[in-house]
Tab-separated table of C-alpha atoms in Angstrom:
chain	number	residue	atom	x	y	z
A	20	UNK	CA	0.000	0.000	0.000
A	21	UNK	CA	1.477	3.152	-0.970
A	22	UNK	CA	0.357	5.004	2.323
A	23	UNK	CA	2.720	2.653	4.331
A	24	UNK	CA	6.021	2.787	2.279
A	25	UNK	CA	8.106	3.736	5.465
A	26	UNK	CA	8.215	0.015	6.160
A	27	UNK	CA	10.305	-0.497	2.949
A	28	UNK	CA	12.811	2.558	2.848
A	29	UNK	CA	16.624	1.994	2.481
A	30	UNK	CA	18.468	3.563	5.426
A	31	UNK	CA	21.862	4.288	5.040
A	32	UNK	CA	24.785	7.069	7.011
A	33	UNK	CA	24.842	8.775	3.917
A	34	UNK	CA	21.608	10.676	4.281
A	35	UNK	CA	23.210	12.870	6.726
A	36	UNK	CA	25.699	14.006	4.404
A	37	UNK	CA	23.247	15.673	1.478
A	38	UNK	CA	24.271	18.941	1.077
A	39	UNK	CA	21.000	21.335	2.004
A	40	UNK	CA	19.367	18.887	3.431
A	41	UNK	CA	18.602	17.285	7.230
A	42	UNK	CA	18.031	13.637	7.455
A	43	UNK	CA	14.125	14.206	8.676
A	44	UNK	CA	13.980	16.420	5.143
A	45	UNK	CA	15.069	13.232	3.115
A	46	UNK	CA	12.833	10.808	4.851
A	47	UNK	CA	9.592	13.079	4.239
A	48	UNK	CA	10.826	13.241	0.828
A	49	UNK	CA	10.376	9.871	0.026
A	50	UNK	CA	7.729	9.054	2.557
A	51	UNK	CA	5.384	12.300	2.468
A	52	UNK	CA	3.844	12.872	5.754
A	53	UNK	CA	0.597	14.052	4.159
A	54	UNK	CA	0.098	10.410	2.331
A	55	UNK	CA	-0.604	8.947	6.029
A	56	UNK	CA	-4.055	11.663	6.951
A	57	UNK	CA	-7.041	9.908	8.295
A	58	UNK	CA	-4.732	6.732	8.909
A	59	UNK	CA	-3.068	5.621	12.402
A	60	UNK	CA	0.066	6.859	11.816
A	61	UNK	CA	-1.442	10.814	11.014
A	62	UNK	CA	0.459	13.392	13.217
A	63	UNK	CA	4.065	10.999	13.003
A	64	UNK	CA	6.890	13.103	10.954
A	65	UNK	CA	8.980	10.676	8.458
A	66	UNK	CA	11.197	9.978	11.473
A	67	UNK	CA	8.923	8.684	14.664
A	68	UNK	CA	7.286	6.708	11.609
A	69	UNK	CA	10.235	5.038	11.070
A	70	UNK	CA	11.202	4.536	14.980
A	71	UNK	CA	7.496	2.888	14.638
A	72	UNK	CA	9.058	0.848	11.759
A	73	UNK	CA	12.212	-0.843	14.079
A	74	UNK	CA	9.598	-0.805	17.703
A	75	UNK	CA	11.962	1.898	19.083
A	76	UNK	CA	10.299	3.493	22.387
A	77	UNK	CA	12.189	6.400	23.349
A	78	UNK	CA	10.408	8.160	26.237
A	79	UNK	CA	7.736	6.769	29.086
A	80	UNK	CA	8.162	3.812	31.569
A	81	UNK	CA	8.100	1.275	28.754
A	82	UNK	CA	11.163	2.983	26.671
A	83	UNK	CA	13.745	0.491	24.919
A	84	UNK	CA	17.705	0.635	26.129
A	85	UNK	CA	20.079	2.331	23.856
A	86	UNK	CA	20.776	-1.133	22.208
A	87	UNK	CA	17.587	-1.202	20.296
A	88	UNK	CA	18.771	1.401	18.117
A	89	UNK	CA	21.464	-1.291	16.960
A	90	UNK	CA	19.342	-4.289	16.184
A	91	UNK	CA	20.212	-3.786	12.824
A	92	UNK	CA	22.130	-1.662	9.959
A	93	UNK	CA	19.342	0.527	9.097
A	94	UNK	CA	17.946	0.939	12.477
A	95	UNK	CA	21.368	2.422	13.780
A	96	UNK	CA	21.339	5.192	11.253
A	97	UNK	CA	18.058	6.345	13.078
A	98	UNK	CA	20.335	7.042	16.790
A	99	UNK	CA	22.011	10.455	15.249
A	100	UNK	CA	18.797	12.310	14.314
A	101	UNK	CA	17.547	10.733	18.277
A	102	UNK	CA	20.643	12.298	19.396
A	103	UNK	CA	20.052	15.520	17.899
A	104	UNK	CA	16.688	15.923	18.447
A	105	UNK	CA	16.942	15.369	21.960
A	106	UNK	CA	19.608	17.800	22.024
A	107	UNK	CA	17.443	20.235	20.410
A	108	UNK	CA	14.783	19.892	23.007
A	109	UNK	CA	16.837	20.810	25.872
A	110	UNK	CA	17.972	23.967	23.959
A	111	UNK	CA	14.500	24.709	23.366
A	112	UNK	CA	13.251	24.305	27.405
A	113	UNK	CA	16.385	26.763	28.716
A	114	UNK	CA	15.730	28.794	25.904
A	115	UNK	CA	15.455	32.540	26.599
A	116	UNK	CA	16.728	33.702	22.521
A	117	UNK	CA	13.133	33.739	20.968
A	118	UNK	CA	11.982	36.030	23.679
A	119	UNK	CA	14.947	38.559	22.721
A	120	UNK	CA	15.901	38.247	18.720
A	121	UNK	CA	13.304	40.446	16.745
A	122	UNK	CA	14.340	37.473	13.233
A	123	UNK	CA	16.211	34.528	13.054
A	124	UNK	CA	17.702	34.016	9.735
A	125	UNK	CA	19.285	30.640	8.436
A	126	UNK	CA	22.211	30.073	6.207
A	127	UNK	CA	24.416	27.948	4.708
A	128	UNK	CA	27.893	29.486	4.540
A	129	UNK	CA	29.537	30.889	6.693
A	130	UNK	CA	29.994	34.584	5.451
A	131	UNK	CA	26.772	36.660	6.303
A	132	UNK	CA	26.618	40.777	6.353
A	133	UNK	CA	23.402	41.519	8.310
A	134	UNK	CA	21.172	45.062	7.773
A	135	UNK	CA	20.580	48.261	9.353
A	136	UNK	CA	19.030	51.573	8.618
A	137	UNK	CA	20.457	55.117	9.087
A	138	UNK	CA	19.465	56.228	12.379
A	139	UNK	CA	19.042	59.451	11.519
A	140	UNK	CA	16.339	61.166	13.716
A	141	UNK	CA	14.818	63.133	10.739
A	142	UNK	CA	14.356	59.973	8.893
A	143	UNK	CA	12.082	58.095	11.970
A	144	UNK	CA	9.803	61.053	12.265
A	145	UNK	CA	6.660	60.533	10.023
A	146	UNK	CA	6.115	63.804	8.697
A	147	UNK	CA	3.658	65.120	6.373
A	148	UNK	CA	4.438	65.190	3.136
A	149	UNK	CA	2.756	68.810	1.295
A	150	UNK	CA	1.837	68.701	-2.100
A	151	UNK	CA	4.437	68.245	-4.590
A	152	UNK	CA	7.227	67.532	-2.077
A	153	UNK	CA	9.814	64.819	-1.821
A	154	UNK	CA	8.676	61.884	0.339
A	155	UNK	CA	10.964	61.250	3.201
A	156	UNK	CA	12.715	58.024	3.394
A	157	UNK	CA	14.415	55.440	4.922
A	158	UNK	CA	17.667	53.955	3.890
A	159	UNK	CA	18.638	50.427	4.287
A	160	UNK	CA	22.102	49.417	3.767
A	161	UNK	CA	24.351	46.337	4.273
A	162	UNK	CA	26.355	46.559	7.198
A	163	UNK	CA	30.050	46.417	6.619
A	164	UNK	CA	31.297	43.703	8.640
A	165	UNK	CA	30.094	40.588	8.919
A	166	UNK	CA	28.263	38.648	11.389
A	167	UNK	CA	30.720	36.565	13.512
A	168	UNK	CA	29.564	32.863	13.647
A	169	UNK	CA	30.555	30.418	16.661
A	170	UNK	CA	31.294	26.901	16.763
A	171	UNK	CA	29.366	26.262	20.288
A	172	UNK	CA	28.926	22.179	21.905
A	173	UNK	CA	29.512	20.338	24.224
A	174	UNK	CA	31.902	16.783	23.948
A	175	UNK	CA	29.495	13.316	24.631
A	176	UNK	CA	32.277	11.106	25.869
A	177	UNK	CA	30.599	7.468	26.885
A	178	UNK	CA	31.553	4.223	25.911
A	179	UNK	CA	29.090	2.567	23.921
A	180	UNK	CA	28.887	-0.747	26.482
A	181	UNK	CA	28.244	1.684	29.414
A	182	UNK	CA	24.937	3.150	27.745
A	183	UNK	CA	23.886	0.553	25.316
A	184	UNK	CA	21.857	-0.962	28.064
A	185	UNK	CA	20.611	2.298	29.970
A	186	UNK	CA	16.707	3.288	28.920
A	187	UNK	CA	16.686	5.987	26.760
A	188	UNK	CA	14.124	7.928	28.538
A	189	UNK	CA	16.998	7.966	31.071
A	190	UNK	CA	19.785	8.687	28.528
A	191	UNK	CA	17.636	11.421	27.011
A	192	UNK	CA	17.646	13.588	30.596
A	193	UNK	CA	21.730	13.400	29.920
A	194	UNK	CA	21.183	14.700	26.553
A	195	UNK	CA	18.779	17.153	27.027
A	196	UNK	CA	21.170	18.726	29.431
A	197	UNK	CA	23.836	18.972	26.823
A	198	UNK	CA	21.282	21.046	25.318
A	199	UNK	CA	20.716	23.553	27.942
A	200	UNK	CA	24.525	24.029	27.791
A	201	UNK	CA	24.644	25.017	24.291
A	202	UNK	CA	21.273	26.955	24.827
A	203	UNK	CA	23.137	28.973	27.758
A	204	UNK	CA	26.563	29.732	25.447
A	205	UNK	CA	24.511	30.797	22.636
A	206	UNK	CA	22.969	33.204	25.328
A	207	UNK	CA	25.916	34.330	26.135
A	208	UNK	CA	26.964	35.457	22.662
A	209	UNK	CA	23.337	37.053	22.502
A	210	UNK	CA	24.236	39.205	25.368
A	211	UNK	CA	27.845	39.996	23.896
A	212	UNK	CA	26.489	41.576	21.468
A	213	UNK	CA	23.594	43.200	22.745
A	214	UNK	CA	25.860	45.119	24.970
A	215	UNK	CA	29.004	45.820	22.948
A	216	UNK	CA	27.812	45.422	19.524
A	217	UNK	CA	28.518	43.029	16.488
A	218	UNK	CA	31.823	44.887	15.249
A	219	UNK	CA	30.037	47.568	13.404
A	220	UNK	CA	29.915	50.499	15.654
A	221	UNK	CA	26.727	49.745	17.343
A	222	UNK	CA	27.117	49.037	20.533
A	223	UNK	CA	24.319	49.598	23.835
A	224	UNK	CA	24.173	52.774	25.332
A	225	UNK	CA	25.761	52.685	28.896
A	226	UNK	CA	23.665	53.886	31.307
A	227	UNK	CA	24.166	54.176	34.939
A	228	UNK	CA	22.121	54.707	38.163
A	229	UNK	CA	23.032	57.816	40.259
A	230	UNK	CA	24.139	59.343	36.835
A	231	UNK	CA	22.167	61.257	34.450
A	232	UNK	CA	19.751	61.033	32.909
A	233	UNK	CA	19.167	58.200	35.744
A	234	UNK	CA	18.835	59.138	39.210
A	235	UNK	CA	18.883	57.338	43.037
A	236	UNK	CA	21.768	56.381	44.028
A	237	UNK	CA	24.456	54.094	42.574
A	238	UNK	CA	23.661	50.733	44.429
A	239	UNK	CA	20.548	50.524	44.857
A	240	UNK	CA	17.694	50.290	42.384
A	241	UNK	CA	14.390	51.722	42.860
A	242	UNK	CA	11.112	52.041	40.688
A	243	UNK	CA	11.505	55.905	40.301
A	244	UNK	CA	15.486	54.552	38.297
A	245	UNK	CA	13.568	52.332	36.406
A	246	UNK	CA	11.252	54.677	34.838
A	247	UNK	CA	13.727	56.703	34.081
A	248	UNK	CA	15.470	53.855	32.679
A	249	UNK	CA	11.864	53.089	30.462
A	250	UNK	CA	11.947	56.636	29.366
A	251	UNK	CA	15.650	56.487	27.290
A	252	UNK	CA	14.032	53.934	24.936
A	253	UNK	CA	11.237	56.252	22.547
A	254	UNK	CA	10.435	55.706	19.993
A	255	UNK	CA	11.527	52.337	20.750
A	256	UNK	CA	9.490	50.223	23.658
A	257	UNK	CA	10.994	48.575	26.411
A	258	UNK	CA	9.169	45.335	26.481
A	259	UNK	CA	12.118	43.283	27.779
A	260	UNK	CA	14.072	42.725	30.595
A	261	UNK	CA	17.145	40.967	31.237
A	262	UNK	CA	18.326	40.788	34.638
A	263	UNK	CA	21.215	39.088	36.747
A	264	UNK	CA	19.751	37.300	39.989
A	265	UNK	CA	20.870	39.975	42.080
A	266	UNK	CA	19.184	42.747	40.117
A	267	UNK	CA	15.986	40.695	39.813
A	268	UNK	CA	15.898	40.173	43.580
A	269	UNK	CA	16.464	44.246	43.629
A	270	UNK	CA	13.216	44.496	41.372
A	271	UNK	CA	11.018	41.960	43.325
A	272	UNK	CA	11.280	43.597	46.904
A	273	UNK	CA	10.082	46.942	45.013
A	274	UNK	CA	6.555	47.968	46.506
A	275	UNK	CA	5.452	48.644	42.663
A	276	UNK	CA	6.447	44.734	41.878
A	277	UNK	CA	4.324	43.407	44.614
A	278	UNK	CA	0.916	44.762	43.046
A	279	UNK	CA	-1.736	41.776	43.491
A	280	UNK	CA	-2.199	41.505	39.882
A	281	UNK	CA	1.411	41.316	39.286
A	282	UNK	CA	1.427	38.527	41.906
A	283	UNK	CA	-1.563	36.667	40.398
A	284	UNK	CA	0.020	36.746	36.928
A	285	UNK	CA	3.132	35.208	37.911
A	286	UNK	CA	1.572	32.374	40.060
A	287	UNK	CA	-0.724	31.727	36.969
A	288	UNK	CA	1.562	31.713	34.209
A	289	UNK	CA	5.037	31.777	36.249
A	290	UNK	CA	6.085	34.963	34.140
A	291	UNK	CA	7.013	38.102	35.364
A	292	UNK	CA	6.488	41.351	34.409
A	293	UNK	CA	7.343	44.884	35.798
A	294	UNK	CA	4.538	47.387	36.205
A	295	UNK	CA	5.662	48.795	33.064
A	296	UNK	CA	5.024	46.003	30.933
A	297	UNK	CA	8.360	44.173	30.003
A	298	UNK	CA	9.214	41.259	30.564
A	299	UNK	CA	11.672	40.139	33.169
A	300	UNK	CA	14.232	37.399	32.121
A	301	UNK	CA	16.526	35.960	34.441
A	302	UNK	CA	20.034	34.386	33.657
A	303	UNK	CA	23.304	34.123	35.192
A	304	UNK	CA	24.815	34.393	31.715
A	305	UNK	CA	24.479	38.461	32.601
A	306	UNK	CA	27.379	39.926	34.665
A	307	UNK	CA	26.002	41.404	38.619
A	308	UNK	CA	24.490	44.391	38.607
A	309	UNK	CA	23.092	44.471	35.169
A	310	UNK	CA	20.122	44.854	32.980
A	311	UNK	CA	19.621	45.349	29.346
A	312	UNK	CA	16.331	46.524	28.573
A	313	UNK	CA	15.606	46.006	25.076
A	314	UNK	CA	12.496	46.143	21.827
A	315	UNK	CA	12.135	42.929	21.049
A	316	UNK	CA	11.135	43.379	17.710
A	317	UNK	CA	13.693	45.563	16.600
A	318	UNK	CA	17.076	44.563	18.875
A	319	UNK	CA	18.815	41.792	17.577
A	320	UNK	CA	19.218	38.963	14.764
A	321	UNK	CA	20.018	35.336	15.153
A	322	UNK	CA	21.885	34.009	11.775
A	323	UNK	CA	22.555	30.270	12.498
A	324	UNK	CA	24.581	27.745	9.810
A	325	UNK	CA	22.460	24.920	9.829
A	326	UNK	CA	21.109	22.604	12.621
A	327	UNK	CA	22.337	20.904	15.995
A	328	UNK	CA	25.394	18.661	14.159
A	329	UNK	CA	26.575	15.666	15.862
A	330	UNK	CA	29.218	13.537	14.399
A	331	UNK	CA	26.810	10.835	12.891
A	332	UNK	CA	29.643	8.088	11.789
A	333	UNK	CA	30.982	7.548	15.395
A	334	UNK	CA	27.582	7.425	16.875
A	335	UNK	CA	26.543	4.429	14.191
A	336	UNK	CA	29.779	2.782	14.808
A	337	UNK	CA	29.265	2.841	18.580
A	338	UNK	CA	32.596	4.506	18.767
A	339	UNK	CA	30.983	7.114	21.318
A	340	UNK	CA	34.135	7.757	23.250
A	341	UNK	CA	34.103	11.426	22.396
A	342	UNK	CA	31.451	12.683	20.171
A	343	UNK	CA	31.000	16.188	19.171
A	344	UNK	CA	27.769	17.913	19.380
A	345	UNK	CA	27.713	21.896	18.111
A	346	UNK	CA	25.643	24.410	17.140
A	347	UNK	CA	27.009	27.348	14.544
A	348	UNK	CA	25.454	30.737	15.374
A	349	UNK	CA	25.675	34.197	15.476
A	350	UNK	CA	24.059	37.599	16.581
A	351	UNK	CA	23.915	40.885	14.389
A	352	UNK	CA	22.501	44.166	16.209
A	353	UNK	CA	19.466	45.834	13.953
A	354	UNK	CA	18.603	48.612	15.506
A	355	UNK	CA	21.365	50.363	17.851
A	356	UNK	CA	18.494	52.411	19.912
A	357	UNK	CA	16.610	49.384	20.636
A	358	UNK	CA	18.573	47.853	23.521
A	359	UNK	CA	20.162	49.940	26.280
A	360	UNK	CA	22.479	48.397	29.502
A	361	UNK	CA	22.129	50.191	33.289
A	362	UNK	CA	24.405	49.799	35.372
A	363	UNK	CA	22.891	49.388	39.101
């Protein structure tokens, strides 16, 4: 039946290697995902169909050990894109970058020059245009160095007859974690170059309390710093925070912060927000006594060079003694105004 062709595809290491494409992207290409509506299998991508295929259980009570990946060839060519995915999922739960990059934009080389506009003040305004006049406008223009990518990972280093008969829904709480690690240094680089720019002359204004156009007193932070802090950002909007845990303790012992409603959002939802509407973010990947406020939409730019790569020939050759696992990403500032660092 043509509907159930996953049972019958070839499997071989060499998928991983096709230029442009992931392994998941060559499996719905020859087993279409939209051949299998109104069946039992609808809602399964190319790959869980063909976990399905082998009887691989990766997560729940009843998952398989490691070892079922290798009960055959083909079946062991499916443990890189398990590997990867699982990696990708623990990036994904510590992941604070889609609540600060205003685009993420995905490429395959390695050379990438991002854009801006001049900042000119006379070109935000929207003026009115009289009769017969030029329309103002806005010019966009190639920055003139390029976006600096990273090589960030972590090293798997396990012997293959130490895991091969640990259950995967145990081995994926390992990987997951290696995830989170790569999540947190890609943060990092996020927050490099929010503050000091991308190498093109646009880094965050410095602001400090106790100095103008801030006031209180350096030290301490109150709410009457952080409106002042709010107010640097038109016409931008300061709908994000991110904070160091010292700061954020600073911000929740402020009368303002302990409003009911604020209270009842964050034991709803578990999110924070300050009275004037951003969001606070937490991370320790922000030095102590620090916060960037930043405009979501208009800060920063994440250019990444493909996927989560793992070195897919060890891994089906059980030669998991060291195995790398990497990301390749980068940040590019848009919009110098929209992100501003105070000092407490």
């Amino acid at each position: 039946m043509m509907g159930y062709q996953f049972d019958n595809l070839k499997l071989d290491k060499g998928m991983y290697s096709v230029a442009g494409q992931s392994f998941t992207g060559l499996l719905e290409k020859e087993d279409p995902s939209e051949r299998y509506k109104g069946t039992a299998l609808e809602g399964l991508d190319a790959y869980q169909r063909q976990l399905k295929r082998f009887d691989i259980k990766v997560k729940g009570a009843g998952s398989d050990v490691v070892d079922k990946f290798f009960q055959s060839a083909q079946s062991a060519v499916l443990f890189p894109e398990y590997v990867a995915r699982t990696v990708r999922q623990g990036m994904e739960e510590a992941d604070l970058l889609p609540a600060i990059t205003a685009a993420v934009t995905s490429i395959e080389g390695m050379d990438y020059r991002s854009i801006t506009s001049v900042p000119d003040k006379s070109r935000k305004e929207l003026r009115r245009v009289e009769e017969g006049a030029n329309i103002p406008q806005t010019q966009i223009r190639t920055q003139e160095n390029l976006v600096k990518l990273h090589k960030r990972g972590r090293m798997l280093a396990a012997s293959y007859e130490a895991i091969r008969h640990q259950k995967l829904d145990l081995f994926s709480v390992a990987l997951r974690q290696i995830g989170a690690h790569i999540s947190r240094q890609l943060l990092e680089d996020a927050i490099e170059v929010l503050e000091n720019g991308d190498g093109n002359g646009n880094a965050a204004g410095k602001l400090a309390v106790g100095t103008a156009p801030i006031g209180g007193t350096a030290g301490s932070l109150t709410y009457s710093e952080l409106v002042d802090f709010w107010a640097q950002f038109e016409p931008y909007e300061m709908n994000t925070l991110l904070v160091s845990g010292d700061v954020l303790l600073k911000l929740l012992k402020m009368e303002e912060l302990q409003n009911p409603l604020t209270g009842l959002n964050f034991q709803g939802t578990g999110r924070l927000t300050t009275p004037l509407g951003a969001t606070l973010l937490r991370t320790s990947a922000l030095g102590t006594g620090k916060l960037i406020g930043l405009d979501k939409r208009y800060a920063l730019e994440m250019v990444k060079a493909g996927d989560v790569l793992v070195e897919y020939d060890k891994l089906i050759d059980r030669q998991m003694e060291r195995v790398a696992i990497t990301s390749v990403a980068g940040f590019a500032k848009v919009f110098r105004e929209a992100s501003k660092v105070l000092t407490v």
